mmCIF file of N, CA and C in Angstrom:
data_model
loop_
_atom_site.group_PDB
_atom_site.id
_atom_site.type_symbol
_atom_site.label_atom_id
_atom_site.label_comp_id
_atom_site.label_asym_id
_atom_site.label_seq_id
_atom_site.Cartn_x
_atom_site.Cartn_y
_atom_site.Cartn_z
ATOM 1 N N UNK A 291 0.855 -1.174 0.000
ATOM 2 C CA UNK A 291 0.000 0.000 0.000
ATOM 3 C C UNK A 291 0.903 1.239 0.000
ATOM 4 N N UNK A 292 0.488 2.032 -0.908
ATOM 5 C CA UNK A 292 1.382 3.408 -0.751
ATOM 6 C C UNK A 292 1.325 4.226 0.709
ATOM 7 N N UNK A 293 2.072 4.972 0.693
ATOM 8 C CA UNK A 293 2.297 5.820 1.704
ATOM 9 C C UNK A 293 0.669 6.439 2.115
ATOM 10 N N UNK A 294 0.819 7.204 0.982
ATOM 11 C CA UNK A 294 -0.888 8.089 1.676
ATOM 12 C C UNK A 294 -1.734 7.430 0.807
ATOM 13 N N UNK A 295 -1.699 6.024 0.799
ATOM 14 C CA UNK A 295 -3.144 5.418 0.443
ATOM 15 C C UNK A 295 -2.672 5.088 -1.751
ATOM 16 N N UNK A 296 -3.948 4.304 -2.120
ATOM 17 C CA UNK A 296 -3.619 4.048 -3.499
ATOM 18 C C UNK A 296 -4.575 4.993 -4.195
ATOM 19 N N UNK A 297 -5.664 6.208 -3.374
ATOM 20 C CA UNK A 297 -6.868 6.995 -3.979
ATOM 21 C C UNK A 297 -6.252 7.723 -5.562
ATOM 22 N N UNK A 298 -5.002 8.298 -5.072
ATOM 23 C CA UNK A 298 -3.978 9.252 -5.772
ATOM 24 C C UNK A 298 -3.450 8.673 -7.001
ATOM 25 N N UNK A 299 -3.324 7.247 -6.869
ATOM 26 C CA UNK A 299 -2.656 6.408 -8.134
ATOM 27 C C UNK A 299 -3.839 5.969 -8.663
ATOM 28 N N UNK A 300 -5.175 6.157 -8.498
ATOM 29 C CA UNK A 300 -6.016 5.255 -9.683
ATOM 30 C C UNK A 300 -6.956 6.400 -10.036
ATOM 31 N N UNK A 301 -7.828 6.081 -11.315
ATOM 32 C CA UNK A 301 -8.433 6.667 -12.246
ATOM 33 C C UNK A 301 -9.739 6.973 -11.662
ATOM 34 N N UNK A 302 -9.779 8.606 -11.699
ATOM 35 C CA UNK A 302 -11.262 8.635 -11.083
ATOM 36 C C UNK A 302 -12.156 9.361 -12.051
ATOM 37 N N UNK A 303 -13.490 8.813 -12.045
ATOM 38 C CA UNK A 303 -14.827 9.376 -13.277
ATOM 39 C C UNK A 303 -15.037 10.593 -12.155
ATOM 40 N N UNK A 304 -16.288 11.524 -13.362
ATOM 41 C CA UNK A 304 -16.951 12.376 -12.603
ATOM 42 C C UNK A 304 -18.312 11.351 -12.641
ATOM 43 N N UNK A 305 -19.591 11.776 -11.708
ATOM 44 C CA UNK A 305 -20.668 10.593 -11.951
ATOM 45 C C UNK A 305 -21.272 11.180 -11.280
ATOM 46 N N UNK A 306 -21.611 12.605 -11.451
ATOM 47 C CA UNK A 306 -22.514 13.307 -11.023
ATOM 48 C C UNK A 306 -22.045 15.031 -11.445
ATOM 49 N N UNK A 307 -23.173 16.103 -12.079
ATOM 50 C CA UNK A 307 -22.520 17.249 -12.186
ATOM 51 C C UNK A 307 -24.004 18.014 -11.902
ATOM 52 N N UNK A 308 -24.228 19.369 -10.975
ATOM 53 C CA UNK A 308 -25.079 19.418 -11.182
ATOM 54 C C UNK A 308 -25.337 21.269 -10.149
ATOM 55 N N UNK A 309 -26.329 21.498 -10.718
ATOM 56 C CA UNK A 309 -25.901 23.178 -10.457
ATOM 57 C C UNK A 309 -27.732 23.339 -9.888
ATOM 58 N N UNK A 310 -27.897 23.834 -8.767
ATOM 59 C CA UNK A 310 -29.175 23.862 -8.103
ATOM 60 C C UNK A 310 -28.926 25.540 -7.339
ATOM 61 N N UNK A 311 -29.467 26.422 -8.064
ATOM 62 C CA UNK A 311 -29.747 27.994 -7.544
ATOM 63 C C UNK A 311 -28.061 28.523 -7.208
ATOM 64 N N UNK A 312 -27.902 28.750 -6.529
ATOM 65 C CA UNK A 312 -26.371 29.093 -6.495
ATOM 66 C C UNK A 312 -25.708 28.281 -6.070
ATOM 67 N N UNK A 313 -25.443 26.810 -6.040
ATOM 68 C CA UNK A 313 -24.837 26.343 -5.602
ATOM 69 C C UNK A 313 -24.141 25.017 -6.734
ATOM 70 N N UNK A 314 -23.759 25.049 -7.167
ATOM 71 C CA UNK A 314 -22.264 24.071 -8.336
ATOM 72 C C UNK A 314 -22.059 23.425 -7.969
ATOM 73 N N UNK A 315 -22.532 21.615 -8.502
ATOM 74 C CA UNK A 315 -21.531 20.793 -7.706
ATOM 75 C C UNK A 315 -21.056 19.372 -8.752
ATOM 76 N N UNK A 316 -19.620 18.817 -8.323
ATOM 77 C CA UNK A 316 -19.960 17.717 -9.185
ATOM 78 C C UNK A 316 -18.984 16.439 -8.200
ATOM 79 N N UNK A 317 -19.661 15.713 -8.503
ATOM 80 C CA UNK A 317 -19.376 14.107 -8.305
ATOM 81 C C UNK A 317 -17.938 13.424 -8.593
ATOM 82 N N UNK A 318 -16.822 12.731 -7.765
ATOM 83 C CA UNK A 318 -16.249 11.919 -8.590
ATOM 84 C C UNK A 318 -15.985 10.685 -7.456
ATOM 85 N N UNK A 319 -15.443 9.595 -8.364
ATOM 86 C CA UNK A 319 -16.268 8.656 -7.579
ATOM 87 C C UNK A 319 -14.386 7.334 -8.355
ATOM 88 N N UNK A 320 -13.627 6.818 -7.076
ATOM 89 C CA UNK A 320 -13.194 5.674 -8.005
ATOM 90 C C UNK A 320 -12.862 4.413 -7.098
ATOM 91 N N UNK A 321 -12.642 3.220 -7.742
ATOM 92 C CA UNK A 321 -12.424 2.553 -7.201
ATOM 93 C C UNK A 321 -10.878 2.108 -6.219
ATOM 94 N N UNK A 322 -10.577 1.337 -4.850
ATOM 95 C CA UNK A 322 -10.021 1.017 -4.731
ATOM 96 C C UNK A 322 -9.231 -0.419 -4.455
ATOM 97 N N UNK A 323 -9.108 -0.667 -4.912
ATOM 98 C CA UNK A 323 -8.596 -2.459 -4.908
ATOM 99 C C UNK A 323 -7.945 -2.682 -4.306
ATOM 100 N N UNK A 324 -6.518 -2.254 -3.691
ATOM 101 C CA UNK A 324 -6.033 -2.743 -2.983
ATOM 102 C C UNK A 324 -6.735 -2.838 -1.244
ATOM 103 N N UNK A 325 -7.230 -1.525 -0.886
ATOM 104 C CA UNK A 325 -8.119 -1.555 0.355
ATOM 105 C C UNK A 325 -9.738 -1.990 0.089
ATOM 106 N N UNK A 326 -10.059 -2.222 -1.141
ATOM 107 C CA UNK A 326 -11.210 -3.590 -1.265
ATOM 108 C C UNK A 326 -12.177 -2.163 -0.918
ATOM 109 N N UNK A 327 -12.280 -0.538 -1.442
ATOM 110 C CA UNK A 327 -13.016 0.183 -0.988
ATOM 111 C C UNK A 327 -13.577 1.313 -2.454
ATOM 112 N N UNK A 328 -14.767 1.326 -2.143
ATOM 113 C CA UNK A 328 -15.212 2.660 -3.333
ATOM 114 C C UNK A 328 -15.225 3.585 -2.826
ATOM 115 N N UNK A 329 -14.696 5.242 -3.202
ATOM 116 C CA UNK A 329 -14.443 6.231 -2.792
ATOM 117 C C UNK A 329 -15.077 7.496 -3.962
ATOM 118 N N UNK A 330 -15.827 8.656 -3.172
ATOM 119 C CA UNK A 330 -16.470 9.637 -3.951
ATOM 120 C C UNK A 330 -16.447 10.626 -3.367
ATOM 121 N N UNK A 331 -16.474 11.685 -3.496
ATOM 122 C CA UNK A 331 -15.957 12.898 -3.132
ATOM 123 C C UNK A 331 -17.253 13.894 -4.084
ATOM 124 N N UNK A 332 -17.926 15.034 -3.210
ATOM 125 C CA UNK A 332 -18.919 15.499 -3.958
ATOM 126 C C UNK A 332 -18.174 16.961 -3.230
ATOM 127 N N UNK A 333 -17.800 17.984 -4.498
ATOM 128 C CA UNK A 333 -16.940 19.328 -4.649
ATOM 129 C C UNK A 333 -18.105 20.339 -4.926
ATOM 130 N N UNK A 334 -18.740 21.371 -3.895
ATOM 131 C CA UNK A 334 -19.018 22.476 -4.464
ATOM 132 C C UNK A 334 -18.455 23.980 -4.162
ATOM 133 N N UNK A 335 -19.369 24.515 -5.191
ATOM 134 C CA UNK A 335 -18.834 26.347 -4.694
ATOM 135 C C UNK A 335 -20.291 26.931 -4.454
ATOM 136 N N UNK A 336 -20.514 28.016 -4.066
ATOM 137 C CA UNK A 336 -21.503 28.852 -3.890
ATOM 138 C C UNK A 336 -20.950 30.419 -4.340
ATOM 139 N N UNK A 337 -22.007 30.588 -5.493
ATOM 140 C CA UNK A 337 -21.867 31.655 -6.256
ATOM 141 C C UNK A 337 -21.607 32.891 -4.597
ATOM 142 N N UNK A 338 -20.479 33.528 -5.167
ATOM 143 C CA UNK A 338 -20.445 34.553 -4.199
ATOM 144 C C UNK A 338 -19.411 34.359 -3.043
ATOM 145 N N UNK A 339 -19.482 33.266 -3.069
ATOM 146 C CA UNK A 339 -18.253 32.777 -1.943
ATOM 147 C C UNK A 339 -16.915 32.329 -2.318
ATOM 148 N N UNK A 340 -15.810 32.158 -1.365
ATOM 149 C CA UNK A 340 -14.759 32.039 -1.888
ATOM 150 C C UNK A 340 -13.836 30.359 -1.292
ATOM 151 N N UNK A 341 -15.004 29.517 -0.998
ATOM 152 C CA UNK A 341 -14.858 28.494 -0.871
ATOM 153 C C UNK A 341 -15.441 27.634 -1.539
ATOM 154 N N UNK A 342 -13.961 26.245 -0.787
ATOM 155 C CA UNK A 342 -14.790 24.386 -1.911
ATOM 156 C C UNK A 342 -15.385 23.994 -0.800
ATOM 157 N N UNK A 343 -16.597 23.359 -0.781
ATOM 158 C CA UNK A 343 -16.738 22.751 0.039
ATOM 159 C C UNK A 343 -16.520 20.830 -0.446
ATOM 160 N N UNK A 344 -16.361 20.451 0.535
ATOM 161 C CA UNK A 344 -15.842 19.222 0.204
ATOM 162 C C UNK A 344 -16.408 17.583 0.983
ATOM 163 N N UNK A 345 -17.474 16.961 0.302
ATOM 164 C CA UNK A 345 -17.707 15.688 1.321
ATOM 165 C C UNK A 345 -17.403 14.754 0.693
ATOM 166 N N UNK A 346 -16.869 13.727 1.929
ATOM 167 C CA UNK A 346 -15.973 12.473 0.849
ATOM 168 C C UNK A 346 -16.916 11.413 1.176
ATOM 169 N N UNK A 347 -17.183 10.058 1.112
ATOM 170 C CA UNK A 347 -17.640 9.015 1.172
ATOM 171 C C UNK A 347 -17.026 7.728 0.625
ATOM 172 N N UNK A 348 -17.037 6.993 1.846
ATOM 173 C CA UNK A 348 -16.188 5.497 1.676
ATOM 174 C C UNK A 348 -17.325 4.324 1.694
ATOM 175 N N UNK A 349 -17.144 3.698 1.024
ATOM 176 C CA UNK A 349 -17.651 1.879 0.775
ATOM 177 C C UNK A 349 -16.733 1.099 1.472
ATOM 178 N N UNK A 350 -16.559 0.455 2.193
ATOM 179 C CA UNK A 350 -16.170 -1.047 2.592
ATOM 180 C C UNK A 350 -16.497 -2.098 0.951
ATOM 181 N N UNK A 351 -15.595 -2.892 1.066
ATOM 182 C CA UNK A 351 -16.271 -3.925 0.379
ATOM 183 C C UNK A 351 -16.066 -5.426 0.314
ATOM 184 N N UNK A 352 -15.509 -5.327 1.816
ATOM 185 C CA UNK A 352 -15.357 -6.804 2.564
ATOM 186 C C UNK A 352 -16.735 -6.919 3.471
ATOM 187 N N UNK A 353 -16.801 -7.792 3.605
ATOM 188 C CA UNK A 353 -18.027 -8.570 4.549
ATOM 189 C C UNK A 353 -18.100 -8.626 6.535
ATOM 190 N N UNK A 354 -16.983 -7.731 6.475
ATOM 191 C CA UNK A 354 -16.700 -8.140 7.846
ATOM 192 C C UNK A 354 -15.997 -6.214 8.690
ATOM 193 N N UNK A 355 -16.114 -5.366 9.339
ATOM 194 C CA UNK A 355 -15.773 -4.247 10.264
ATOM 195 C C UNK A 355 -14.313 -4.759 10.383
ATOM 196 N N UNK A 356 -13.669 -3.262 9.861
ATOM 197 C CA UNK A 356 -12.201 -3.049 10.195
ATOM 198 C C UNK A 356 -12.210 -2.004 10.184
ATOM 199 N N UNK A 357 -11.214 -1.454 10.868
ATOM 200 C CA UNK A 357 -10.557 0.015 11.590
ATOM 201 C C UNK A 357 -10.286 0.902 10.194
ATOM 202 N N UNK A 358 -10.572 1.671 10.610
ATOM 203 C CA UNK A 358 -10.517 2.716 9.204
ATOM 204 C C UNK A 358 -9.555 4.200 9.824
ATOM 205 N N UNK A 359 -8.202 4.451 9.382
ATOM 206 C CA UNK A 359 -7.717 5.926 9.401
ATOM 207 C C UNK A 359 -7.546 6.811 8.365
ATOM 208 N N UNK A 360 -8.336 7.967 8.974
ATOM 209 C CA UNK A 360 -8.525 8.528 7.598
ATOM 210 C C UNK A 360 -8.431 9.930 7.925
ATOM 211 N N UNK A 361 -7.456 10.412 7.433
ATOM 212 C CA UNK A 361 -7.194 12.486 7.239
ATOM 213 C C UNK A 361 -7.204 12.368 5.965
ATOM 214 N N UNK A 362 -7.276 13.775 5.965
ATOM 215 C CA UNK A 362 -7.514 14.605 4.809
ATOM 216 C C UNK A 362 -6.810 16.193 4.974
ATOM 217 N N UNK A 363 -6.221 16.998 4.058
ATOM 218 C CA UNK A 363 -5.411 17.651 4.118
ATOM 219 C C UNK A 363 -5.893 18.669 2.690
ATOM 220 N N UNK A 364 -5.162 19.867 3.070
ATOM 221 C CA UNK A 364 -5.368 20.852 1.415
ATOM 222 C C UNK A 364 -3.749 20.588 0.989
ATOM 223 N N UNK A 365 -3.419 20.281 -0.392
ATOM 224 C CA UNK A 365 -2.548 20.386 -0.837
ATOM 225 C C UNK A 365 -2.193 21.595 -1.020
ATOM 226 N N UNK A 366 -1.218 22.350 -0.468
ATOM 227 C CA UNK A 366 0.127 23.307 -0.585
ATOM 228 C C UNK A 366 1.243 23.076 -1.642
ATOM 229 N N UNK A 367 1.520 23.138 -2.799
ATOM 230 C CA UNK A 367 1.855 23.212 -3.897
ATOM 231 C C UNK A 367 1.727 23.183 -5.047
ATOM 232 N N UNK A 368 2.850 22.911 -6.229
ATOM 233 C CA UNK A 368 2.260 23.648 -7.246
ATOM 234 C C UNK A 368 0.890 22.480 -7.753
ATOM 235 N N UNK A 369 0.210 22.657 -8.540
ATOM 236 C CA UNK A 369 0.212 23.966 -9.527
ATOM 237 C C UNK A 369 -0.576 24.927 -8.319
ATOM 238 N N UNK A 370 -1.228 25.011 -7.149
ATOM 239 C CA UNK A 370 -1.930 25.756 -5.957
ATOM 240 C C UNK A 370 -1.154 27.138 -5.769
ATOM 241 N N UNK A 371 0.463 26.618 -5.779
ATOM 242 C CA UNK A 371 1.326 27.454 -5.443
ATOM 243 C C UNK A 371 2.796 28.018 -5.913
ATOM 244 N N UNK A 372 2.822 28.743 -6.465
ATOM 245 C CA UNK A 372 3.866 29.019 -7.422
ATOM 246 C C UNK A 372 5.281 29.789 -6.545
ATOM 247 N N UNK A 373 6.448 29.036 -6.609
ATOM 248 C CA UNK A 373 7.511 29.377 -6.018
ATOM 249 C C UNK A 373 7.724 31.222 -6.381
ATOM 250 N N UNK A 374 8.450 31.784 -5.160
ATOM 251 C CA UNK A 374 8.323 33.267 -5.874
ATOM 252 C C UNK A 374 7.407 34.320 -5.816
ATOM 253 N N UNK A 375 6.048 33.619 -6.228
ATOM 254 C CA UNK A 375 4.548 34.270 -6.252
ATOM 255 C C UNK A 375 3.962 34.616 -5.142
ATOM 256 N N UNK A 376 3.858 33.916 -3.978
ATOM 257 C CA UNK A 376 3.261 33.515 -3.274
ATOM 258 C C UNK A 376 3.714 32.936 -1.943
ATOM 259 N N UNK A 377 3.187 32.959 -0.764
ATOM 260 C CA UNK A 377 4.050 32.597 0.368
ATOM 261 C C UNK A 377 3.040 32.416 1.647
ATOM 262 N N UNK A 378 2.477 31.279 1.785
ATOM 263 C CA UNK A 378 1.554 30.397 2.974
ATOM 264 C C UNK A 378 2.292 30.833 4.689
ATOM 265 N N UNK A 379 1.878 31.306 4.949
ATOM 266 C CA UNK A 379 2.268 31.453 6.488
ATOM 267 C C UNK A 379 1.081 31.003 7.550
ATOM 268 N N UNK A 380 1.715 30.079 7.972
ATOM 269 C CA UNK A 380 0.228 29.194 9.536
ATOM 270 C C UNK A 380 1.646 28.633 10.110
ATOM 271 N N UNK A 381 1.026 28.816 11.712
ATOM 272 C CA UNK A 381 1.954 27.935 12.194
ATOM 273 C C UNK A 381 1.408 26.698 12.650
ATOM 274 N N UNK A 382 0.641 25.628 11.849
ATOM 275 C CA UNK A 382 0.102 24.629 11.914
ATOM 276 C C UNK A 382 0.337 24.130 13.164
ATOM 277 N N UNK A 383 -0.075 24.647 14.413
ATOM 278 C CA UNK A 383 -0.062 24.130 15.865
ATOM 279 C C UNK A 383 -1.700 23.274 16.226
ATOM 280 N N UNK A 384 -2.230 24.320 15.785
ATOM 281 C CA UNK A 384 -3.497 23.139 16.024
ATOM 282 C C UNK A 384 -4.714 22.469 15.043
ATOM 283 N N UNK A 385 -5.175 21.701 15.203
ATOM 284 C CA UNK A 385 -5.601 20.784 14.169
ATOM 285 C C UNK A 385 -7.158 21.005 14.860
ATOM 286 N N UNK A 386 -8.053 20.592 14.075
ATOM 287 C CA UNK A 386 -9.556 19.997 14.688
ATOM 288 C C UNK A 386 -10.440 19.349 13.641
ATOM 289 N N UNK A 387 -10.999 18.915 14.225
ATOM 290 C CA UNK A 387 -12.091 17.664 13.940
ATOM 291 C C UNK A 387 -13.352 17.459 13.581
ATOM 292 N N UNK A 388 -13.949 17.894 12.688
ATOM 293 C CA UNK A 388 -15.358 18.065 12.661
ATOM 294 C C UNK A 388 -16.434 16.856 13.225
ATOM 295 N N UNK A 389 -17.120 16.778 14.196
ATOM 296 C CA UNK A 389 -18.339 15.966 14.384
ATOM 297 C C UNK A 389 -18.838 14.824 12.938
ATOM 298 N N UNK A 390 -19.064 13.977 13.552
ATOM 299 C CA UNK A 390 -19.255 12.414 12.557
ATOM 300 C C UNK A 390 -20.928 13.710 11.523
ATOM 301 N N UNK A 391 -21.400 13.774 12.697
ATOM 302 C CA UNK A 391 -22.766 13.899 12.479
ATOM 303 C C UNK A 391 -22.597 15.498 11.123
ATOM 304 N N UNK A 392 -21.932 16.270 11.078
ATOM 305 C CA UNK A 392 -21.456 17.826 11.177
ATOM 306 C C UNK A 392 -21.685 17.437 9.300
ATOM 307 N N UNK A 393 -22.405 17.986 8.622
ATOM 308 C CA UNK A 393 -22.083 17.991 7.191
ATOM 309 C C UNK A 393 -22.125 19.507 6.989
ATOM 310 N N UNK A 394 -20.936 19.867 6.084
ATOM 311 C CA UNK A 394 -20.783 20.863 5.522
ATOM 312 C C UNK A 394 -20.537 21.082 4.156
ATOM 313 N N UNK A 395 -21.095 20.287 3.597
ATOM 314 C CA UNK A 395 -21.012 20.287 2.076
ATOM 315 C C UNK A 395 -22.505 21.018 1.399
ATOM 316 N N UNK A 396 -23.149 21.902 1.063
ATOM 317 C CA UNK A 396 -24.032 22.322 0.222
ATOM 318 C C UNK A 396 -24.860 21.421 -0.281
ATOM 319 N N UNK A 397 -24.395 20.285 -0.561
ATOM 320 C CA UNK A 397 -24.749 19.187 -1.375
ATOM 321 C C UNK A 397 -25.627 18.475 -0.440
ATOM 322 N N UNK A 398 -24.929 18.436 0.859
ATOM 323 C CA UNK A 398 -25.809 17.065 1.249
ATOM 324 C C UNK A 398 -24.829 16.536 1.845
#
């Protein structure tokens, strides 16, 4: 298994696109084989705002409960960030957690 998972090395469809009053959203959805899991991710924006919002969703696809670790992170480089251009300052001291229950995606 790769380092941060095999999501990054395999081919993902879009399988959903869809735009409801101000709010943009689309679907992508791929498989994973080595962790035996389907993975989809539903991306919107809201006209006017200057955020993604972002909800992911996992399949199991063994028959049986296993431990699942799972972060998620914004990528900090290129093409996001151009050497020279631009310059990220946080002093990444604290982290937090959103509630199981907590959806913040537009979508749903």
């Amino acid at each position: 298994m790769p380092f941060h998972g095999e999501a990054s090395k395999q081919l993902w469809k879009v399988t959903a696109e869809e735009t409801s009053g101000k709010v943009r959203s689309f679907t992508i959805s791929s498989a994973l084989p080595l962790a035996q899991e389907n993975i989809s991710r539903t991306m919107a924006i809201v006209d006017g705002e200057n955020v993604v919002y972002v909800a992911s969703e996992l399949e199991s696809l063994v028959a049986f409960d296993r431990p699942v670790s799972w972060a998620e992170h914004a990528t900090l480089g290129p093409p996001f960030l151009e050497p020279g251009k631009l310059v990220v300052d946080m002093p990444a001291t604290n982290a937090a957690s959103a509630p199981r229950s907590r959806t913040t995606c537009p979508t749903g």
